[in-house]
């Protein structure tokens, strides 16, 4: 048995014991950052969130994150209670309070707020939204490539829980992750409704075949910001890239596979369903894309 690992693993940092949290306009110590048991986020998973990363004093791709947050809030008919500038200021205020300058990760969450009664109807949330920001010192640290296991669970469909929503409720993804762990893997590889390879439970998924980069059509997965940056970088640098349907046969036979997400940028995959992918180590295309992405971050966060 290999050691348990998650794609969101970071170096131990004792400073995170003492961080300050943004909670509805206040900056409070971690131990005091508490929300009501009547909060719709706690009770029902009724909220949306964004994960952002700080490099060299700049929150990378802020516009894209704010676009996605406000789009998701509109889709679930949630009034965030702040405009874009207000959300950005909350983030900067939390950063300042924590004295963070680089290598930090923020989870910015907005729920429909505290309910008057413990039931589902959204009209029971009458006190306005609850907004919190958890900002941690964060340097991703994975001792080996990720192992995936294919699971029967799928992400929501556009007419149920749209996979493009960064919703608080992640139960289907959590069940998927548990199934993958029980199969001895780190994270779940999830297919789409037609059986094509789609996404993992927490990241977007890519394979490399004969010098080409493939990822799913995008119809059934999170519209990942890192995913789009990787596609754009491939296009700009003459690397053939395809958003297409492909199967597990194509995937097991790939030369390389990697995940994308704000937290870990590009994470190599070494094994899927007990099949070694390529050399089992990070391949040359993954390394090239990581280096192109690092350059992009250096430009974006100069
Ligand atoms: C299911 C899922 N896929 C992919 C991603 C990666 O998206 P991004 O690159 O915008 O961080 C996330 C992160 O929120 C996610 O929850």
mmCIF file of C-alpha atoms and ligand atoms in Angstrom:
data_model
loop_
_atom_site.group_PDB
_atom_site.id
_atom_site.type_symbol
_atom_site.label_atom_id
_atom_site.label_comp_id
_atom_site.label_asym_id
_atom_site.label_seq_id
_atom_site.Cartn_x
_atom_site.Cartn_y
_atom_site.Cartn_z
ATOM 1 C CA UNK A 1 0.000 0.000 0.000
ATOM 2 C CA UNK A 2 1.359 3.435 -0.909
ATOM 3 C CA UNK A 3 0.900 6.264 1.581
ATOM 4 C CA UNK A 4 -2.353 8.226 1.451
ATOM 5 C CA UNK A 5 -1.983 11.441 -0.503
ATOM 6 C CA UNK A 6 -4.219 14.189 -1.803
ATOM 7 C CA UNK A 7 -3.807 16.501 -4.767
ATOM 8 C CA UNK A 8 -4.139 19.449 -2.369
ATOM 9 C CA UNK A 9 -1.205 18.453 -0.191
ATOM 10 C CA UNK A 10 1.098 21.283 0.909
ATOM 11 C CA UNK A 11 4.227 21.660 3.016
ATOM 12 C CA UNK A 12 3.528 21.739 6.740
ATOM 13 C CA UNK A 13 3.483 25.373 7.820
ATOM 14 C CA UNK A 14 2.960 26.144 11.499
ATOM 15 C CA UNK A 15 2.030 29.748 10.640
ATOM 16 C CA UNK A 16 -1.315 28.347 9.477
ATOM 17 C CA UNK A 17 -2.189 27.599 13.126
ATOM 18 C CA UNK A 18 -2.430 31.339 13.738
ATOM 19 C CA UNK A 19 -4.064 32.698 10.589
ATOM 20 C CA UNK A 20 -6.791 35.311 10.524
ATOM 21 C CA UNK A 21 -10.061 34.638 8.750
ATOM 22 C CA UNK A 22 -12.410 37.021 6.969
ATOM 23 C CA UNK A 23 -15.954 36.561 8.248
ATOM 24 C CA UNK A 24 -18.689 38.925 7.083
ATOM 25 C CA UNK A 25 -16.531 42.037 6.992
ATOM 26 C CA UNK A 26 -14.561 41.215 10.164
ATOM 27 C CA UNK A 27 -11.077 39.766 10.462
ATOM 28 C CA UNK A 28 -11.077 37.182 13.256
ATOM 29 C CA UNK A 29 -8.636 34.590 14.625
ATOM 30 C CA UNK A 30 -9.060 31.090 13.203
ATOM 31 C CA UNK A 31 -10.388 29.719 16.502
ATOM 32 C CA UNK A 32 -13.131 32.352 16.563
ATOM 33 C CA UNK A 33 -14.152 32.042 12.912
ATOM 34 C CA UNK A 34 -17.486 30.308 13.394
ATOM 35 C CA UNK A 35 -20.780 30.297 11.510
ATOM 36 C CA UNK A 36 -24.244 29.367 12.741
ATOM 37 C CA UNK A 37 -25.599 25.816 12.583
ATOM 38 C CA UNK A 38 -28.505 27.535 10.783
ATOM 39 C CA UNK A 39 -26.207 28.693 7.996
ATOM 40 C CA UNK A 40 -27.465 27.464 4.628
ATOM 41 C CA UNK A 41 -23.920 26.464 3.692
ATOM 42 C CA UNK A 42 -23.619 24.178 6.716
ATOM 43 C CA UNK A 43 -27.174 22.916 6.571
ATOM 44 C CA UNK A 44 -27.564 22.354 2.819
ATOM 45 C CA UNK A 45 -24.345 23.108 0.983
ATOM 46 C CA UNK A 46 -26.155 26.150 -0.433
ATOM 47 C CA UNK A 47 -23.332 28.415 -1.563
ATOM 48 C CA UNK A 48 -20.530 28.959 -4.057
ATOM 49 C CA UNK A 49 -16.788 29.387 -3.667
ATOM 50 C CA UNK A 50 -13.533 30.172 -5.461
ATOM 51 C CA UNK A 51 -9.972 28.999 -4.841
ATOM 52 C CA UNK A 52 -7.308 31.606 -5.640
ATOM 53 C CA UNK A 53 -3.540 31.648 -5.407
ATOM 54 C CA UNK A 54 -1.156 34.469 -4.478
ATOM 55 C CA UNK A 55 2.205 34.734 -6.236
ATOM 56 C CA UNK A 56 4.622 37.640 -5.732
ATOM 57 C CA UNK A 57 2.013 39.929 -4.205
ATOM 58 C CA UNK A 58 -0.632 39.352 -6.920
ATOM 59 C CA UNK A 59 -3.704 37.122 -6.932
ATOM 60 C CA UNK A 60 -3.358 35.241 -10.194
ATOM 61 C CA UNK A 61 -6.170 35.589 -12.755
ATOM 62 C CA UNK A 62 -8.341 37.650 -10.407
ATOM 63 C CA UNK A 63 -10.693 38.766 -13.217
ATOM 64 C CA UNK A 64 -11.415 35.200 -14.278
ATOM 65 C CA UNK A 65 -12.074 34.139 -10.667
ATOM 66 C CA UNK A 66 -14.414 37.083 -10.050
ATOM 67 C CA UNK A 67 -16.235 36.431 -13.337
ATOM 68 C CA UNK A 68 -16.811 32.810 -12.348
ATOM 69 C CA UNK A 69 -17.868 33.684 -8.802
ATOM 70 C CA UNK A 70 -20.429 36.276 -9.896
ATOM 71 C CA UNK A 71 -21.689 34.046 -12.697
ATOM 72 C CA UNK A 72 -22.215 31.167 -10.236
ATOM 73 C CA UNK A 73 -23.908 33.464 -7.706
ATOM 74 C CA UNK A 74 -26.253 34.735 -10.413
ATOM 75 C CA UNK A 75 -27.019 31.178 -11.496
ATOM 76 C CA UNK A 76 -28.068 30.169 -7.972
ATOM 77 C CA UNK A 77 -29.794 33.547 -7.429
ATOM 78 C CA UNK A 78 -27.515 34.493 -4.550
ATOM 79 C CA UNK A 79 -26.781 38.141 -3.823
ATOM 80 C CA UNK A 80 -23.151 38.252 -2.647
ATOM 81 C CA UNK A 81 -23.835 41.596 -0.988
ATOM 82 C CA UNK A 82 -20.625 43.115 -2.414
ATOM 83 C CA UNK A 83 -19.629 44.216 -5.893
ATOM 84 C CA UNK A 84 -16.438 43.001 -7.612
ATOM 85 C CA UNK A 85 -14.376 45.716 -5.972
ATOM 86 C CA UNK A 86 -15.825 44.822 -2.577
ATOM 87 C CA UNK A 87 -14.898 41.146 -2.978
ATOM 88 C CA UNK A 88 -11.407 42.054 -4.174
ATOM 89 C CA UNK A 89 -10.970 44.424 -1.220
ATOM 90 C CA UNK A 90 -12.044 41.690 1.202
ATOM 91 C CA UNK A 91 -9.372 39.446 -0.255
ATOM 92 C CA UNK A 92 -6.700 42.156 -0.032
ATOM 93 C CA UNK A 93 -7.724 43.042 3.510
ATOM 94 C CA UNK A 94 -7.398 39.393 4.580
ATOM 95 C CA UNK A 95 -4.029 39.154 2.857
ATOM 96 C CA UNK A 96 -2.813 42.304 4.608
ATOM 97 C CA UNK A 97 -4.061 41.157 8.010
ATOM 98 C CA UNK A 98 -2.136 37.913 7.553
ATOM 99 C CA UNK A 99 0.982 39.644 6.201
ATOM 100 C CA UNK A 100 1.071 37.267 3.225
ATOM 101 C CA UNK A 101 3.102 38.206 0.160
ATOM 102 C CA UNK A 102 3.444 35.008 -1.870
ATOM 103 C CA UNK A 103 2.630 31.280 -1.877
ATOM 104 C CA UNK A 104 -0.744 31.659 -0.251
ATOM 105 C CA UNK A 105 -4.053 30.052 -1.186
ATOM 106 C CA UNK A 106 -7.475 31.515 -0.502
ATOM 107 C CA UNK A 107 -10.798 29.732 -0.323
ATOM 108 C CA UNK A 108 -13.433 32.414 -0.696
ATOM 109 C CA UNK A 109 -16.906 31.167 0.168
ATOM 110 C CA UNK A 110 -20.340 32.746 -0.001
ATOM 111 C CA UNK A 111 -23.486 31.055 1.263
ATOM 112 C CA UNK A 112 -27.123 32.126 1.252
ATOM 113 C CA UNK A 113 -26.652 32.873 4.945
ATOM 114 C CA UNK A 114 -28.383 32.073 8.215
ATOM 115 C CA UNK A 115 -31.863 30.553 7.993
ATOM 116 C CA UNK A 116 -34.768 31.250 10.311
ATOM 117 C CA UNK A 117 -35.803 27.576 10.393
ATOM 118 C CA UNK A 118 -33.891 24.361 9.652
ATOM 119 C CA UNK A 119 -35.454 23.640 6.252
ATOM 120 C CA UNK A 120 -34.487 23.807 2.601
ATOM 121 C CA UNK A 121 -36.515 26.691 1.180
ATOM 122 C CA UNK A 122 -34.098 29.494 0.157
ATOM 123 C CA UNK A 123 -36.539 32.160 1.379
ATOM 124 C CA UNK A 124 -35.717 31.019 4.939
ATOM 125 C CA UNK A 125 -32.307 32.721 4.557
ATOM 126 C CA UNK A 126 -33.277 36.247 5.582
ATOM 127 C CA UNK A 127 -30.147 37.780 7.104
ATOM 128 C CA UNK A 128 -28.087 38.203 3.934
ATOM 129 C CA UNK A 129 -25.176 36.095 2.742
ATOM 130 C CA UNK A 130 -22.356 34.672 4.821
ATOM 131 C CA UNK A 131 -18.973 35.389 3.278
ATOM 132 C CA UNK A 132 -15.728 33.934 4.559
ATOM 133 C CA UNK A 133 -12.153 33.783 3.300
ATOM 134 C CA UNK A 134 -9.716 31.188 4.562
ATOM 135 C CA UNK A 135 -6.212 32.184 3.506
ATOM 136 C CA UNK A 136 -3.334 29.823 4.177
ATOM 137 C CA UNK A 137 0.388 29.742 3.574
ATOM 138 C CA UNK A 138 0.608 27.107 0.878
ATOM 139 C CA UNK A 139 3.374 25.451 -1.089
ATOM 140 C CA UNK A 140 2.124 22.333 -2.895
ATOM 141 C CA UNK A 141 4.249 19.324 -2.023
ATOM 142 C CA UNK A 142 3.607 15.952 -3.607
ATOM 143 C CA UNK A 143 6.192 13.226 -3.019
ATOM 144 C CA UNK A 144 5.150 11.211 -6.091
ATOM 145 C CA UNK A 145 2.830 11.340 -9.130
ATOM 146 C CA UNK A 146 -0.875 10.923 -8.415
ATOM 147 C CA UNK A 147 -2.701 7.590 -8.682
ATOM 148 C CA UNK A 148 -6.234 7.631 -10.020
ATOM 149 C CA UNK A 149 -9.019 5.068 -9.976
ATOM 150 C CA UNK A 150 -12.041 5.221 -12.253
ATOM 151 C CA UNK A 151 -15.321 5.328 -10.335
ATOM 152 C CA UNK A 152 -18.978 5.004 -11.378
ATOM 153 C CA UNK A 153 -19.950 8.436 -10.036
ATOM 154 C CA UNK A 154 -20.326 11.403 -12.383
ATOM 155 C CA UNK A 155 -20.300 15.128 -11.793
ATOM 156 C CA UNK A 156 -23.673 16.818 -11.994
ATOM 157 C CA UNK A 157 -25.335 17.244 -15.353
ATOM 158 C CA UNK A 158 -26.197 20.692 -16.738
ATOM 159 C CA UNK A 159 -29.851 20.177 -15.844
ATOM 160 C CA UNK A 160 -29.172 18.883 -12.325
ATOM 161 C CA UNK A 161 -26.172 20.304 -10.483
ATOM 162 C CA UNK A 162 -24.303 22.006 -13.314
ATOM 163 C CA UNK A 163 -20.654 20.849 -13.232
ATOM 164 C CA UNK A 164 -19.630 24.459 -13.921
ATOM 165 C CA UNK A 165 -20.855 25.504 -10.494
ATOM 166 C CA UNK A 166 -18.230 25.624 -7.756
ATOM 167 C CA UNK A 167 -20.973 24.673 -5.321
ATOM 168 C CA UNK A 168 -20.445 24.143 -1.624
ATOM 169 C CA UNK A 169 -22.124 20.779 -1.875
ATOM 170 C CA UNK A 170 -19.597 18.386 -3.345
ATOM 171 C CA UNK A 171 -21.182 15.181 -2.168
ATOM 172 C CA UNK A 172 -20.972 13.364 -5.504
ATOM 173 C CA UNK A 173 -17.275 14.284 -5.804
ATOM 174 C CA UNK A 174 -16.619 13.266 -2.194
ATOM 175 C CA UNK A 175 -18.293 9.885 -2.717
ATOM 176 C CA UNK A 176 -16.215 9.501 -5.879
ATOM 177 C CA UNK A 177 -13.036 10.297 -3.944
ATOM 178 C CA UNK A 178 -13.915 7.795 -1.214
ATOM 179 C CA UNK A 179 -14.488 5.088 -3.831
ATOM 180 C CA UNK A 180 -11.096 5.871 -5.379
ATOM 181 C CA UNK A 181 -9.348 5.774 -1.996
ATOM 182 C CA UNK A 182 -10.923 2.425 -1.214
ATOM 183 C CA UNK A 183 -9.522 1.193 -4.538
ATOM 184 C CA UNK A 184 -6.038 2.267 -3.371
ATOM 185 C CA UNK A 185 -5.836 5.501 -5.388
ATOM 186 C CA UNK A 186 -5.450 9.153 -4.380
ATOM 187 C CA UNK A 187 -8.241 10.709 -6.394
ATOM 188 C CA UNK A 188 -11.141 9.614 -8.615
ATOM 189 C CA UNK A 189 -11.225 9.691 -12.391
ATOM 190 C CA UNK A 190 -14.830 10.426 -13.349
ATOM 191 C CA UNK A 191 -16.409 9.645 -16.725
ATOM 192 C CA UNK A 192 -19.160 11.684 -18.357
ATOM 193 C CA UNK A 193 -22.710 10.525 -18.920
ATOM 194 C CA UNK A 194 -21.634 8.863 -22.199
ATOM 195 C CA UNK A 195 -18.681 7.025 -20.687
ATOM 196 C CA UNK A 196 -15.964 9.329 -22.013
ATOM 197 C CA UNK A 197 -13.163 10.410 -19.692
ATOM 198 C CA UNK A 198 -14.181 13.688 -18.064
ATOM 199 C CA UNK A 199 -12.511 14.992 -14.895
ATOM 200 C CA UNK A 200 -11.231 14.021 -11.485
ATOM 201 C CA UNK A 201 -13.238 14.780 -8.368
ATOM 202 C CA UNK A 202 -11.279 17.996 -7.696
ATOM 203 C CA UNK A 203 -9.217 18.831 -10.790
ATOM 204 C CA UNK A 204 -9.415 18.916 -14.569
ATOM 205 C CA UNK A 205 -7.754 16.060 -16.433
ATOM 206 C CA UNK A 206 -5.470 15.930 -19.488
ATOM 207 C CA UNK A 207 -3.633 13.202 -21.388
ATOM 208 C CA UNK A 208 -0.724 13.404 -23.828
ATOM 209 C CA UNK A 209 -0.646 11.096 -26.853
ATOM 210 C CA UNK A 210 2.047 11.212 -29.536
ATOM 211 C CA UNK A 211 2.872 14.848 -28.865
ATOM 212 C CA UNK A 212 -0.774 15.956 -28.699
ATOM 213 C CA UNK A 213 -2.552 17.208 -25.589
ATOM 214 C CA UNK A 214 -6.132 15.993 -25.109
ATOM 215 C CA UNK A 215 -8.742 17.020 -22.599
ATOM 216 C CA UNK A 216 -12.484 16.438 -22.405
ATOM 217 C CA UNK A 217 -14.934 18.564 -24.421
ATOM 218 C CA UNK A 218 -15.557 20.683 -21.320
ATOM 219 C CA UNK A 219 -19.296 19.995 -21.420
ATOM 220 C CA UNK A 220 -19.381 17.974 -18.187
ATOM 221 C CA UNK A 221 -16.543 19.358 -16.064
ATOM 222 C CA UNK A 222 -15.631 22.483 -14.117
ATOM 223 C CA UNK A 223 -14.669 25.368 -16.426
ATOM 224 C CA UNK A 224 -11.275 25.382 -14.750
ATOM 225 C CA UNK A 225 -9.240 28.546 -15.070
ATOM 226 C CA UNK A 226 -5.998 26.554 -15.080
ATOM 227 C CA UNK A 227 -7.509 24.207 -17.689
ATOM 228 C CA UNK A 228 -8.172 27.158 -20.008
ATOM 229 C CA UNK A 229 -4.702 28.633 -19.402
ATOM 230 C CA UNK A 230 -3.115 25.296 -20.356
ATOM 231 C CA UNK A 231 -5.207 25.097 -23.551
ATOM 232 C CA UNK A 232 -4.265 28.710 -24.430
ATOM 233 C CA UNK A 233 -0.566 28.073 -23.707
ATOM 234 C CA UNK A 234 -0.574 24.999 -25.950
ATOM 235 C CA UNK A 235 -2.189 26.998 -28.781
ATOM 236 C CA UNK A 236 0.276 29.879 -28.380
ATOM 237 C CA UNK A 237 3.265 27.554 -28.346
ATOM 238 C CA UNK A 238 2.424 25.305 -31.276
ATOM 239 C CA UNK A 239 1.476 22.280 -29.161
ATOM 240 C CA UNK A 240 -1.501 20.470 -30.737
ATOM 241 C CA UNK A 241 -4.347 20.506 -28.204
ATOM 242 C CA UNK A 242 -7.808 18.990 -28.542
ATOM 243 C CA UNK A 243 -10.961 19.285 -26.462
ATOM 244 C CA UNK A 244 -12.568 16.019 -27.501
ATOM 245 C CA UNK A 245 -14.263 12.815 -26.452
ATOM 246 C CA UNK A 246 -11.868 10.016 -25.583
ATOM 247 C CA UNK A 247 -12.144 6.774 -23.696
ATOM 248 C CA UNK A 248 -10.316 4.841 -21.015
ATOM 249 C CA UNK A 249 -8.545 2.858 -23.757
ATOM 250 C CA UNK A 250 -6.994 6.114 -25.036
ATOM 251 C CA UNK A 251 -6.201 7.068 -21.465
ATOM 252 C CA UNK A 252 -4.469 3.864 -20.339
ATOM 253 C CA UNK A 253 -2.425 4.003 -23.552
ATOM 254 C CA UNK A 254 -1.421 7.663 -23.097
ATOM 255 C CA UNK A 255 2.228 8.682 -22.894
ATOM 256 C CA UNK A 256 1.472 11.093 -20.034
ATOM 257 C CA UNK A 257 -1.432 12.329 -17.967
ATOM 258 C CA UNK A 258 -1.740 15.341 -15.686
ATOM 259 C CA UNK A 259 -4.280 17.270 -13.632
ATOM 260 C CA UNK A 260 -4.863 21.005 -13.533
ATOM 261 C CA UNK A 261 -6.169 23.291 -10.795
ATOM 262 C CA UNK A 262 -5.380 26.577 -9.113
ATOM 263 C CA UNK A 263 -3.916 24.831 -6.069
ATOM 264 C CA UNK A 264 -1.397 22.543 -7.745
ATOM 265 C CA UNK A 265 -1.097 24.097 -11.257
ATOM 266 C CA UNK A 266 -0.196 20.915 -13.184
ATOM 267 C CA UNK A 267 0.108 17.645 -11.268
ATOM 268 C CA UNK A 268 1.539 14.535 -12.946
ATOM 269 C CA UNK A 269 -0.466 11.283 -12.911
ATOM 270 C CA UNK A 270 1.589 8.080 -12.669
ATOM 271 C CA UNK A 271 -1.044 5.376 -12.543
ATOM 272 C CA UNK A 272 -4.706 4.874 -13.461
ATOM 273 C CA UNK A 273 -6.645 1.764 -12.409
ATOM 274 C CA UNK A 274 -3.392 -0.085 -11.732
ATOM 275 C CA UNK A 275 -1.994 0.706 -15.209
ATOM 276 C CA UNK A 276 1.249 2.682 -15.275
ATOM 277 C CA UNK A 277 0.909 5.777 -17.464
ATOM 278 C CA UNK A 278 3.994 6.260 -19.645
ATOM 279 C CA UNK A 279 7.106 5.982 -17.473
ATOM 280 C CA UNK A 280 5.021 6.414 -14.310
ATOM 281 C CA UNK A 281 6.888 9.681 -13.706
ATOM 282 C CA UNK A 282 6.342 13.244 -14.903
ATOM 283 C CA UNK A 283 6.697 13.212 -18.704
ATOM 284 C CA UNK A 284 8.438 15.797 -20.942
ATOM 285 C CA UNK A 285 5.193 17.424 -22.184
ATOM 286 C CA UNK A 286 3.893 17.860 -18.625
ATOM 287 C CA UNK A 287 7.239 19.366 -17.690
ATOM 288 C CA UNK A 288 7.111 21.723 -20.680
ATOM 289 C CA UNK A 289 3.572 22.856 -19.892
ATOM 290 C CA UNK A 290 4.498 23.382 -16.237
ATOM 291 C CA UNK A 291 7.384 25.563 -17.288
ATOM 292 C CA UNK A 292 5.194 27.568 -19.735
ATOM 293 C CA UNK A 293 2.625 28.041 -16.950
ATOM 294 C CA UNK A 294 5.326 29.142 -14.504
ATOM 295 C CA UNK A 295 6.448 31.778 -17.032
ATOM 296 C CA UNK A 296 2.839 32.914 -17.469
ATOM 297 C CA UNK A 297 2.458 33.298 -13.693
ATOM 298 C CA UNK A 298 5.718 35.257 -13.555
ATOM 299 C CA UNK A 299 4.348 37.635 -16.218
ATOM 300 C CA UNK A 300 0.876 37.860 -14.634
ATOM 301 C CA UNK A 301 2.238 38.324 -11.111
ATOM 302 C CA UNK A 302 5.333 40.407 -11.851
HETATM 303 C C1 LIG B 1 -14.219 19.742 -9.751
HETATM 304 C C2 LIG B 1 -13.155 20.737 -10.050
HETATM 305 N N1 LIG B 1 -12.481 20.625 -11.215
HETATM 306 C C3 LIG B 1 -11.490 21.487 -11.519
HETATM 307 C C4 LIG B 1 -11.132 22.516 -10.666
HETATM 308 C C5 LIG B 1 -9.994 23.413 -11.052
HETATM 309 O O1 LIG B 1 -10.407 24.686 -11.421
HETATM 310 P P1 LIG B 1 -9.380 25.917 -11.408
HETATM 311 O O2 LIG B 1 -8.315 25.605 -12.407
HETATM 312 O O3 LIG B 1 -10.198 27.083 -11.808
HETATM 313 O O4 LIG B 1 -8.845 26.001 -10.028
HETATM 314 C C6 LIG B 1 -11.822 22.686 -9.464
HETATM 315 C C7 LIG B 1 -11.475 23.790 -8.568
HETATM 316 O O5 LIG B 1 -12.291 24.535 -8.097
HETATM 317 C C8 LIG B 1 -12.858 21.776 -9.148
HETATM 318 O O6 LIG B 1 -13.563 21.889 -8.002
#
